[in-house]
Tab-separated table of C-alpha atoms and ligand atoms in Angstrom:
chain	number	residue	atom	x	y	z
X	1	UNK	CA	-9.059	4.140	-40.548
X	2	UNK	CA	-10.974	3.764	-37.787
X	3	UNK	CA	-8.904	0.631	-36.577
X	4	UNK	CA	-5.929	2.580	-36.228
X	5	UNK	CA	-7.505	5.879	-34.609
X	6	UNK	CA	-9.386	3.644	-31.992
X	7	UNK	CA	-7.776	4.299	-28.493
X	8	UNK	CA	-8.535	3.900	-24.934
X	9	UNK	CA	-8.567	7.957	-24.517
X	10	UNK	CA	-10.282	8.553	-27.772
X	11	UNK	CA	-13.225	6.319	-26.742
X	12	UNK	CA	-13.330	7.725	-23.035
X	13	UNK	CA	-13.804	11.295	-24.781
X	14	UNK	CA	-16.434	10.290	-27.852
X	15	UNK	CA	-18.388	8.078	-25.447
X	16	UNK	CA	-18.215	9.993	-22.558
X	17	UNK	CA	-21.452	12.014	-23.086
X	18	UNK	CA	-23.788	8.630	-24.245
X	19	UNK	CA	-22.732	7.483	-21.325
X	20	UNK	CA	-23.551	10.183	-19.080
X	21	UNK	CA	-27.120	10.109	-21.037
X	22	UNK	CA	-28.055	6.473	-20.168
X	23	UNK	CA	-26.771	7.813	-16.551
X	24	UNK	CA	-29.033	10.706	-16.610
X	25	UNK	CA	-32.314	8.609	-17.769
X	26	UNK	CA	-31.454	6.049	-15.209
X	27	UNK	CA	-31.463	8.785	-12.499
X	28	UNK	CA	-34.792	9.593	-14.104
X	29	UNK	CA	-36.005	6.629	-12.907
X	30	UNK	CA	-35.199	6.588	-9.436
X	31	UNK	CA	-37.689	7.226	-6.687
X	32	UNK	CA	-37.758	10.596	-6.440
X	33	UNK	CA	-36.909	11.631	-2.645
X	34	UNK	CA	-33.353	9.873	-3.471
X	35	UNK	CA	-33.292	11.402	-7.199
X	36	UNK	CA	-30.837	14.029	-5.869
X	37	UNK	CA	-28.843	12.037	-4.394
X	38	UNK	CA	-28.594	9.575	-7.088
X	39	UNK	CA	-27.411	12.656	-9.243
X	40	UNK	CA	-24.536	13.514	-7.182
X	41	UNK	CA	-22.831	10.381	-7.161
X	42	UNK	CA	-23.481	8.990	-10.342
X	43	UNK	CA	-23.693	12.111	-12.687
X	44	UNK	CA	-20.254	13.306	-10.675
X	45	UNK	CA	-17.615	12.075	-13.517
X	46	UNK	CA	-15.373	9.781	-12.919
X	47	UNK	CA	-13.661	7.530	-15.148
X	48	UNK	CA	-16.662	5.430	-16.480
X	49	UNK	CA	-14.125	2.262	-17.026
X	50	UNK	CA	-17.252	-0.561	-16.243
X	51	UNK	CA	-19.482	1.278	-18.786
X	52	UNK	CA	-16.570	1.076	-21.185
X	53	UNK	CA	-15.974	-2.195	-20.677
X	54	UNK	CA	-19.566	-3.283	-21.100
X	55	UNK	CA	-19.625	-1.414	-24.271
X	56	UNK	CA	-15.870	-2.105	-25.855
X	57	UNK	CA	-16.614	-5.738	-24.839
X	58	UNK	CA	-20.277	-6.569	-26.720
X	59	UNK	CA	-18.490	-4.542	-30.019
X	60	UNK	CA	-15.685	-6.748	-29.789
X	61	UNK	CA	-18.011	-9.412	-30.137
X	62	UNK	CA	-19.889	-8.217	-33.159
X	63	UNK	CA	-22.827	-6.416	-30.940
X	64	UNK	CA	-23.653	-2.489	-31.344
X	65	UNK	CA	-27.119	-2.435	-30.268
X	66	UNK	CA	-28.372	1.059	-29.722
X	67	UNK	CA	-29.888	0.068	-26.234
X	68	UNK	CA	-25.810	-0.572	-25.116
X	69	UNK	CA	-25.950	2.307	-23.528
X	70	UNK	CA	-28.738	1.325	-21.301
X	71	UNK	CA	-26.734	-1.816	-20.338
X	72	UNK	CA	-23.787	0.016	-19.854
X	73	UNK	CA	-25.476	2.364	-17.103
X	74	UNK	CA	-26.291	-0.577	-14.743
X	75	UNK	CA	-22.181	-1.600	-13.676
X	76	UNK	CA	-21.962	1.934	-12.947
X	77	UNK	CA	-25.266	2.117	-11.178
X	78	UNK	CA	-23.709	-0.279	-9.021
X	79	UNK	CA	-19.998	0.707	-9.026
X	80	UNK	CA	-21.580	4.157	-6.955
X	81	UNK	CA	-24.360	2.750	-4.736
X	82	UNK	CA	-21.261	0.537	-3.293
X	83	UNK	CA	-18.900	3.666	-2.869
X	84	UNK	CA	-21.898	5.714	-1.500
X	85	UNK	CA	-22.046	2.827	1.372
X	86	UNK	CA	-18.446	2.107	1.137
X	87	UNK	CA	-17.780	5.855	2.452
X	88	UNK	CA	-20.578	5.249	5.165
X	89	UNK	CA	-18.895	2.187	6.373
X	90	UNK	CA	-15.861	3.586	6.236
X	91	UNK	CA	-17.258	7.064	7.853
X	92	UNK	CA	-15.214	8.993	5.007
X	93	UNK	CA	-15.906	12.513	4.814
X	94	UNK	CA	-14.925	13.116	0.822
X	95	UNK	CA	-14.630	11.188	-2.182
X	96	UNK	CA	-12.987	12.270	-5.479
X	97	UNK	CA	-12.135	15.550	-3.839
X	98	UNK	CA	-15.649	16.365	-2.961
X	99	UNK	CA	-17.802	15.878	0.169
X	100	UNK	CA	-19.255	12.310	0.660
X	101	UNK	CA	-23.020	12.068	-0.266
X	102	UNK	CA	-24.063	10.728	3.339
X	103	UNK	CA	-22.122	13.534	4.826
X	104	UNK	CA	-23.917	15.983	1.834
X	105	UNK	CA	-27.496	14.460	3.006
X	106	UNK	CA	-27.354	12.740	6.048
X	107	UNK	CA	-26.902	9.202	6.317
X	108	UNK	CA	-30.322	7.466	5.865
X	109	UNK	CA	-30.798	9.331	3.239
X	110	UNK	CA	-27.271	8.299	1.577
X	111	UNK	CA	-27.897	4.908	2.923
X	112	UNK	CA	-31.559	4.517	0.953
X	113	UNK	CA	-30.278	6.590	-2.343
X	114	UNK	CA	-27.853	3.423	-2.527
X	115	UNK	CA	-30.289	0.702	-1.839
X	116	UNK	CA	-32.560	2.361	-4.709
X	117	UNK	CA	-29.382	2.524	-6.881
X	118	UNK	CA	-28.754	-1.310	-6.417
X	119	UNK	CA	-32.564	-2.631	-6.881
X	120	UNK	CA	-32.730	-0.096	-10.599
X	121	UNK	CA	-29.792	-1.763	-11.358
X	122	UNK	CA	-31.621	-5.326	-10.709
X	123	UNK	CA	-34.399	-3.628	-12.811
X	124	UNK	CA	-32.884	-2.183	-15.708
X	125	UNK	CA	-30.875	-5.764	-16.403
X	126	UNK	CA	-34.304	-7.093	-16.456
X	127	UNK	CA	-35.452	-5.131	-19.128
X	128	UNK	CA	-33.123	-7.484	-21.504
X	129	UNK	CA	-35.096	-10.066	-20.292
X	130	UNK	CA	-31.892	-12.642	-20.202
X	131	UNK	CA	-31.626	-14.534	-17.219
X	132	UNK	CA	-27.903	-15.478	-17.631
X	133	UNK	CA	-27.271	-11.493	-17.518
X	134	UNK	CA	-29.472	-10.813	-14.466
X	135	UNK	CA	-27.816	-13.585	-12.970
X	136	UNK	CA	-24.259	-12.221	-13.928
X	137	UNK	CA	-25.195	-8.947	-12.147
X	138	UNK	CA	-26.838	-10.138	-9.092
X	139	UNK	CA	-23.382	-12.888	-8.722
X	140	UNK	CA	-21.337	-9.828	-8.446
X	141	UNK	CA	-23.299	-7.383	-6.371
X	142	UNK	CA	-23.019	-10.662	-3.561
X	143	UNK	CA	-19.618	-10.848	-4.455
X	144	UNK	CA	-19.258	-7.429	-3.771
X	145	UNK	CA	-20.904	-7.503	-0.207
X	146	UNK	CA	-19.001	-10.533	0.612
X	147	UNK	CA	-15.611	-8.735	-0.274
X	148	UNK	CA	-16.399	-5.743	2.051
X	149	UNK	CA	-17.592	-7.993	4.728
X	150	UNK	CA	-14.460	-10.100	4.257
X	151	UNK	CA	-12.619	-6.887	4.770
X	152	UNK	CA	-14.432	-5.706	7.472
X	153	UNK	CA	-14.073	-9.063	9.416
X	154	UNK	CA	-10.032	-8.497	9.088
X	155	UNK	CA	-10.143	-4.946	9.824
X	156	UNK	CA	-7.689	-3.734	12.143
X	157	UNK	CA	-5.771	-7.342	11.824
X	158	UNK	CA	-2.228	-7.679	10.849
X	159	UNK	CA	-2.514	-11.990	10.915
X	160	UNK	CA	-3.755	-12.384	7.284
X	161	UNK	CA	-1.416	-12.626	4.248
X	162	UNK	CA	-1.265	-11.515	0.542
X	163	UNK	CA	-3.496	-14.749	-0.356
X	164	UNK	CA	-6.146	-13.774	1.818
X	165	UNK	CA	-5.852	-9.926	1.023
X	166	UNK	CA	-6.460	-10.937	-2.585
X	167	UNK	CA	-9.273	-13.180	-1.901
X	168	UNK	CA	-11.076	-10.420	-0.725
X	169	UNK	CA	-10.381	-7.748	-3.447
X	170	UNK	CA	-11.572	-10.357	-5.575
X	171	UNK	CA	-14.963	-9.880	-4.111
X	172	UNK	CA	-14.343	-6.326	-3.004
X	173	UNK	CA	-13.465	-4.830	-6.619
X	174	UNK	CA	-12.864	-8.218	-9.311
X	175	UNK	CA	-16.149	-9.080	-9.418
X	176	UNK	CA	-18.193	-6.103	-10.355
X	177	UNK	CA	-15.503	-5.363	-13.168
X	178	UNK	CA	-15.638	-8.965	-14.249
X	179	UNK	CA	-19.157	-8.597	-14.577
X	180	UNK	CA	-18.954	-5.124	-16.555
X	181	UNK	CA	-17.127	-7.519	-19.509
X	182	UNK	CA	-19.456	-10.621	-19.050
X	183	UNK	CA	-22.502	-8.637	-19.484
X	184	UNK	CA	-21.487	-7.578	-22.461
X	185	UNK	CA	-20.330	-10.371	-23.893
X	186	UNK	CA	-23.781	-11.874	-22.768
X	187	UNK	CA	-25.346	-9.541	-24.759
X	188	UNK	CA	-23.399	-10.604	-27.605
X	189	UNK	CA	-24.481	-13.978	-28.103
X	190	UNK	CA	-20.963	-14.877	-27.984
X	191	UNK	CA	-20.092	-18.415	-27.356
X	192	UNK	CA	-19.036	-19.455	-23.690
X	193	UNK	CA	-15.200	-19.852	-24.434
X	194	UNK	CA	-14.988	-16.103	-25.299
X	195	UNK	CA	-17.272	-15.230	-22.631
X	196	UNK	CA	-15.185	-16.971	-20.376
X	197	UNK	CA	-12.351	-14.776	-21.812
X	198	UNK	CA	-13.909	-11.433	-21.467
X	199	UNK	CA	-15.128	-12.031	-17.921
X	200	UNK	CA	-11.797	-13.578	-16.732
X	201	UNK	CA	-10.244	-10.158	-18.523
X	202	UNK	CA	-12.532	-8.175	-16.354
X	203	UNK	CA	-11.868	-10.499	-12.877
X	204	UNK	CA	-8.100	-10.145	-13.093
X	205	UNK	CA	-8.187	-6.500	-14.290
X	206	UNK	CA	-10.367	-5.597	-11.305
X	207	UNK	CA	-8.003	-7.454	-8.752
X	208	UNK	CA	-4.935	-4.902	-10.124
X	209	UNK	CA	-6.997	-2.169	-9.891
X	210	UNK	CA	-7.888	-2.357	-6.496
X	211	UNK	CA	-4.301	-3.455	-5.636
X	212	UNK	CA	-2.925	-0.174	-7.657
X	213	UNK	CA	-5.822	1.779	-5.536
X	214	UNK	CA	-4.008	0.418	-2.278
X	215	UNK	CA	-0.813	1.450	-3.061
X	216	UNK	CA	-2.523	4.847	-4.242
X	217	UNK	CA	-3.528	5.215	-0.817
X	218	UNK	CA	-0.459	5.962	0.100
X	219	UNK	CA	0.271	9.070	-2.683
X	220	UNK	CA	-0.338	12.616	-2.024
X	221	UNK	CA	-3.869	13.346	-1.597
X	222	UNK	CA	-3.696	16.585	-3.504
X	223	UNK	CA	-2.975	14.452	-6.553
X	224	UNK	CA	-5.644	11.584	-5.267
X	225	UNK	CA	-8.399	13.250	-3.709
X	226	UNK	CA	-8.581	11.403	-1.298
X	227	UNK	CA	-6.916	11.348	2.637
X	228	UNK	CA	-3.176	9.827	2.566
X	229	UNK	CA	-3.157	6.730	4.531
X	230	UNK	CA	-6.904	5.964	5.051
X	231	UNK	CA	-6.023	2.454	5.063
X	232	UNK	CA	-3.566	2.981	7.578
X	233	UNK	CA	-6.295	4.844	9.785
X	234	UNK	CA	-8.920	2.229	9.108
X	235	UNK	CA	-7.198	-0.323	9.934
X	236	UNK	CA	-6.942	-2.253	6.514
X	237	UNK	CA	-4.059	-4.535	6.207
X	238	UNK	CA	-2.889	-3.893	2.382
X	239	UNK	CA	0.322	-4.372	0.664
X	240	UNK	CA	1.784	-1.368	1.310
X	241	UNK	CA	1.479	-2.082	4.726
X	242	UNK	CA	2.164	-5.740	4.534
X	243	UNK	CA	5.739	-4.831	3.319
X	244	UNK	CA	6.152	-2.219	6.220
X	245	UNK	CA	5.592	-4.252	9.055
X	246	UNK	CA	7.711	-6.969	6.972
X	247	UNK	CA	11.088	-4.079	7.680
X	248	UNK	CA	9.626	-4.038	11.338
X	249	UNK	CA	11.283	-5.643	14.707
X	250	UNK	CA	9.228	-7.525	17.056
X	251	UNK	CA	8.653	-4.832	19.612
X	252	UNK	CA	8.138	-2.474	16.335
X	253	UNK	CA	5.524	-4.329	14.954
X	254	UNK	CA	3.896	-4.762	18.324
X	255	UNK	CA	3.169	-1.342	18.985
X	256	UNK	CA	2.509	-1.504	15.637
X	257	UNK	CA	-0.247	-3.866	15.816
X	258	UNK	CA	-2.101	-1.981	18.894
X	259	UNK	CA	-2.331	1.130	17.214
X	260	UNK	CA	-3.554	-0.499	13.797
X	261	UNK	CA	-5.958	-2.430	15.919
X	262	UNK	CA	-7.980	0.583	17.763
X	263	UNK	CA	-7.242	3.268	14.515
X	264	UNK	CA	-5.519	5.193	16.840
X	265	UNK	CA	-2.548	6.350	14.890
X	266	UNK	CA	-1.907	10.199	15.138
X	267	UNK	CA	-1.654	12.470	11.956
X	268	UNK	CA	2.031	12.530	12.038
X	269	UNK	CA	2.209	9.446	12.659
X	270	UNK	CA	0.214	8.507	9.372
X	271	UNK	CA	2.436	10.766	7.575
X	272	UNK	CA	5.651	9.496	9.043
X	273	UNK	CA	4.478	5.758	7.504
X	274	UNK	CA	3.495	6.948	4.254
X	275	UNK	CA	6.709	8.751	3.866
X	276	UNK	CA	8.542	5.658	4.659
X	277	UNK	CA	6.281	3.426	2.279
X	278	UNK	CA	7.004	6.045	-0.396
X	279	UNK	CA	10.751	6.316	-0.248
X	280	UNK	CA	10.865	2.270	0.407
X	281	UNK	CA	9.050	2.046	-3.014
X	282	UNK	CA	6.676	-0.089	-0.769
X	283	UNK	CA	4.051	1.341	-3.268
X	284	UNK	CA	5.777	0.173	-6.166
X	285	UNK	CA	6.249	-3.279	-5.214
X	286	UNK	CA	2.633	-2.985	-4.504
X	287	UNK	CA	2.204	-1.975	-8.018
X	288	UNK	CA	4.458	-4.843	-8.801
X	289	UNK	CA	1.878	-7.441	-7.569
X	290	UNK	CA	-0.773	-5.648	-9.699
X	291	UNK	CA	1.330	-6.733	-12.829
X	292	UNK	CA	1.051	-10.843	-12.485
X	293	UNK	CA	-2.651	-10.126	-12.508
X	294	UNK	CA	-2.257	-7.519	-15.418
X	295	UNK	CA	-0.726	-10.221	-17.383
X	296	UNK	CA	-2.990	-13.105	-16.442
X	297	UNK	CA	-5.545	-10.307	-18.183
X	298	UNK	CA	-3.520	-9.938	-21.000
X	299	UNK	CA	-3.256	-13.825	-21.611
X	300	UNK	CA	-7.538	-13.454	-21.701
X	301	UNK	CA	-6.693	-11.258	-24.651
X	302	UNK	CA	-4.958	-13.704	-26.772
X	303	UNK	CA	-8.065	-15.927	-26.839
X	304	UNK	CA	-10.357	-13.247	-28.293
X	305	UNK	CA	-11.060	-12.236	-31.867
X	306	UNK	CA	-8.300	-9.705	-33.328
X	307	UNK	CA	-10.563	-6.574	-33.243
X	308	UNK	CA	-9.662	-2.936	-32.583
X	309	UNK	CA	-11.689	-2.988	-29.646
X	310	UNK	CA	-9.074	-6.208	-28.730
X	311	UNK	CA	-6.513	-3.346	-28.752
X	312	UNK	CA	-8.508	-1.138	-26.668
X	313	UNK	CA	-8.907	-3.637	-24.026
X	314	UNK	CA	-5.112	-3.960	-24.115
X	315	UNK	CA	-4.649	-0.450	-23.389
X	316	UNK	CA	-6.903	-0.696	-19.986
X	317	UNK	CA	-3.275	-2.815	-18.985
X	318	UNK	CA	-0.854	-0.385	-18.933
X	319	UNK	CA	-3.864	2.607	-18.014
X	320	UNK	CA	-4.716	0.402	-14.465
X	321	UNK	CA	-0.887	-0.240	-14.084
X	322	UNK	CA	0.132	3.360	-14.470
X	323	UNK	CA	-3.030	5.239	-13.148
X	324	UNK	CA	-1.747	8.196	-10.332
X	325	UNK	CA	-5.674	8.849	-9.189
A	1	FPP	C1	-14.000	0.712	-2.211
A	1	FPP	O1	-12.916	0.229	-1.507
A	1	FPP	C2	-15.166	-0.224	-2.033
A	1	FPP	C3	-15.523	-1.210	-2.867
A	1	FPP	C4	-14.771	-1.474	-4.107
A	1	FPP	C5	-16.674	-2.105	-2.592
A	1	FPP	C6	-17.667	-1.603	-1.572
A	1	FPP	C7	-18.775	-2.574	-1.350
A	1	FPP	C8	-19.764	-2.414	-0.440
A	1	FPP	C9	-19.868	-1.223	0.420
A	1	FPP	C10	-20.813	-3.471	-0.316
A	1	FPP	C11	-22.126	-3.028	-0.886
A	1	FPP	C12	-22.074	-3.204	-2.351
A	1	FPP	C13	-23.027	-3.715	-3.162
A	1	FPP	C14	-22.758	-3.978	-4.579
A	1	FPP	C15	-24.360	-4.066	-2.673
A	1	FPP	P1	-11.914	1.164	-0.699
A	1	FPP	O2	-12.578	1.619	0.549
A	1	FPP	O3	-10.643	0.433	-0.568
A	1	FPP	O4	-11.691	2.323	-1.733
A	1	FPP	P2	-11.784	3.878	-1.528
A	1	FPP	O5	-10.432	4.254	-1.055
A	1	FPP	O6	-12.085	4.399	-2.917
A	1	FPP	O7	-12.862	4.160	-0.540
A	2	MG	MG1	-13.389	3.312	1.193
């Protein structure tokens, strides 16, 4: 029975408020002059899709320990320190519809609520006391950093490709969910072939998500929550974009490449491009290049054991792939 009624959306729902529990305590244990902080970004909502993963992946491998939950908290831990810098970095004013913390409480503030974020993470993986897991979580928070600086260093460039763009979103977003499976798995005990399978599920997952979230950035922001074309504004050469200066002429894609380079495109200007990488379905070949990675996740699949939670994972496909926030 339970087999059949397990489903992506059914364990979002029934694990939702463990979740936000282990988030709570965790917040708990932050210092407390950041505490509030720490509560707006991470008790906020959101989808919770590392803290699933961590979870659906260790059941899939035979592992329901009740302290799960406590694992599960530190992906997420460091899924929002990195968006609380990310919007600092990228001077963003909102994020999931509502005001950015470091605009909410001032930027060192913001800036030291993340840094605490990213060491209780460190902590609370130590608590397993499992060197191979600690390791697995400090490997992607570098990752991480080295994906953002890789994307800051091309920022406002228009001379990289789609290898290099998903070199960095490797870093930028692959890594982190890669390590939401493989921490799981870890804590499974599960031999090194199926780890291998569960964290290469997570890598090539977390490259089509961030590739989906670029061609996102082009929807309507009353649907997203966040600005139309921020990419376009920052100065962040995605696939969207790659395919619009593609349909470009040379003295196009010049003046182009001047405004990219000092952000200085005006608001109608933004608008006029994502209206054109709309109705060119410049988004949906974007989402197109999401789906090679999508399957190289699904081929991860075939090597692990035939579980329910198996099926579950196979859901997270199509949910990444068709996802409109
Ligand atoms: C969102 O990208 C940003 C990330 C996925 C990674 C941000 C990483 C850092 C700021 C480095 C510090 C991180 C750690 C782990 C120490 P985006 O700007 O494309 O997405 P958005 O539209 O949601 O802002
Ligand atoms: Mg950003």
């Amino acid at each position: 029975m339970r087999e059949q009624d397990l489903s992506l959306n059914r364990l979002f729902e029934e694990e939702r408020p463990r979740i936000q529990r282990a988030l709570e305590e965790a917040v708990g244990l932050l210092p407390a002059p950041v505490r509030e902080i720490g509560a707006y970004v991470l008790l906020a909502g959101g989808k919770r899709l590392r803290p699933l993963m961590t979870l659906v992946s260790a059941r899939l491998l035979g592992c329901n320990a009740p302290d799960l939950y406590r694992l599960c908290a530190v992906p997420e831990m460091i899924h929002a320190a990195s968006l609380l810098h990310d919007d600092i970095l990228d001077e963003a004013d909102t994020r999931r519809g509502r005001v950015s913390a470091h605009t909410r409480f001032g930027l060192r503030p913001a800036l030291l609520a993340g840094d605490a974020m990213l060491a209780l993470a460190d902590c609370e993986v130590t608590v397993f006391e499992r060197a191979d897991m600690v390791e697995c979580v400090s490997d992607a928070m570098m990752r991480t950093v080295a994906g953002e600086a890789h994307e800051i260093a091309l920022q406002g460039s228009l001379s990289h490709g789609e290898e290099e763009y998903i070199d960095m979103v490797t870093g930028k977003t692959g890594w982190l969910l890669r390590a939401s499976c493989r921490l799981g798995a870890l804590y499974a005990g599960a031999e090194a072939r199926l780890v291998s399978a569960l964290s290469d599920f997570g890598l090539y997952a977390g490259i089509a998500f961030q590739i989906v979230d670029d061609a996102l950035d082009f929807a309507d922001a009353s649907v997203t929550g966040k600005p139309c074309g921020g990419d376009l504004r920052e100065g962040k050469f995605t696939p969207p974009l790659m395919h619009y200066v593609g349909g470009l002429n040379e003295r196009e894609r010049a003046a182009f490449g001047e405004k990219f380079a000092t952000g200085s495109f005006s608001e109608e200007e933004v608008a006029r491009i994502a209206a054109i990488i709309r109705e060119r379905g410049y988004d949906r070949a974007t989402r197109s290049l999401a789906d090679g990675y999508l399957r190289r996740a699904e081929t991860c699949l075939a090597m692990l054991p035939e579980t329910p939670e198996r099926n579950v994972l196979r859901e997270v496909i199509p949910f990444i792939r068709n996802r409109e926030k």
